[in-house]
Amino acid sequence: MTLQEYDYARESPSKLAASCLLLALTMKNLGGWTPTLEYYSGYRSQDLHPLVKRLNFLLTYQPHDKLKAVRTKYSHRVFFEVAKVMPMDMLKLEEILKSC
């Protein structure tokens, strides 16, 4: 989805990928940012927090009237219907990120 948003073009691809992974881990309650992830990604959890919040905001307040192709594609069971996963409540996300 970030490929369709100009605001994310200035972010480094590695930081964007790491932030997406942290958001996914948080959304699915699969744990936090481990020392192994920090080592291999080169990013501390705190470095990713602002981008994770922006990504969750993108999921929460996405335009529904245009650019539906990505949402339709990833709503299919072949892609585990990831487009149907509900975004996190912003306050809950903030609370979880503070604890990591």
C-alpha positions in Angstrom: 0.0 0.0 0.0 2.9 2.3 0.6 3.9 2.1 -3.0 0.7 4.1 -3.8 1.5 6.8 -1.3 4.0 9.5 -2.2 4.8 10.3 1.5 6.5 7.0 1.9 8.9 7.4 -1.1 11.5 9.2 1.1 11.7 6.3 3.6 14.5 3.7 3.1 13.1 0.4 1.9 14.9 -1.4 4.7 13.4 0.8 7.4 9.9 0.5 5.8 10.2 -3.3 5.7 11.4 -3.4 9.3 8.5 -1.1 10.4 6.0 -3.3 8.6 7.4 -6.4 10.3 7.2 -4.7 13.7 3.6 -3.6 13.0 2.6 -7.1 11.9 4.2 -8.7 14.9 2.4 -6.3 17.2 -1.0 -6.7 15.4 -0.8 -10.5 15.6 0.6 -10.6 19.2 3.7 -12.5 18.1 6.1 -10.7 20.4 8.2 -7.6 20.0 11.4 -6.5 18.4 14.0 -9.0 19.5 17.8 -8.5 19.7 18.2 -10.8 16.7 15.8 -8.6 14.6 17.7 -5.5 15.8 21.0 -7.0 14.8 20.0 -8.2 11.4 17.9 -5.2 10.5 20.2 -2.6 12.0 17.2 -0.8 13.5 16.3 -0.4 17.2 12.6 -0.7 18.0 12.5 3.0 19.1 13.8 4.0 15.7 10.8 2.4 14.0 8.0 3.6 16.2 7.1 6.8 14.3 7.0 4.9 11.0 5.0 2.1 12.6 2.4 4.6 13.8 2.2 6.1 10.3 1.7 2.7 8.7 -1.1 1.9 11.1 -2.7 5.2 10.4 -2.5 4.4 6.6 -4.3 1.1 7.3 -6.9 2.9 9.4 -7.7 5.9 7.2 -7.2 4.6 3.7 -9.3 5.9 0.9 -11.9 3.4 -0.1 -13.1 5.0 -3.3 -10.0 4.5 -5.5 -6.9 2.3 -5.8 -8.8 -0.8 -4.8 -6.6 -3.3 -6.7 -4.1 -3.9 -3.9 -6.8 -4.3 -1.3 -8.8 -6.7 -3.6 -5.7 -8.8 -4.4 -4.7 -9.2 -0.8 -8.2 -10.0 0.3 -8.0 -13.3 -1.4 -7.3 -16.5 0.6 -4.2 -17.2 -1.5 -2.6 -14.2 0.3 -4.1 -15.2 3.6 -6.7 -12.4 3.4 -4.2 -10.0 5.0 -6.1 -7.0 3.7 -9.0 -7.9 5.9 -7.0 -7.8 9.1 -8.2 -4.9 11.2 -5.7 -2.2 12.1 -4.8 -1.6 15.7 -6.4 1.0 17.8 -3.9 4.0 17.8 -3.9 4.3 21.6 -3.3 0.6 22.1 -0.5 0.6 19.6 1.1 3.6 21.4 0.9 1.8 24.7 2.4 -1.4 23.3 5.3 0.5 21.5 6.1 2.3 24.7 6.6 -1.0 26.5 9.1 -2.3 23.9 
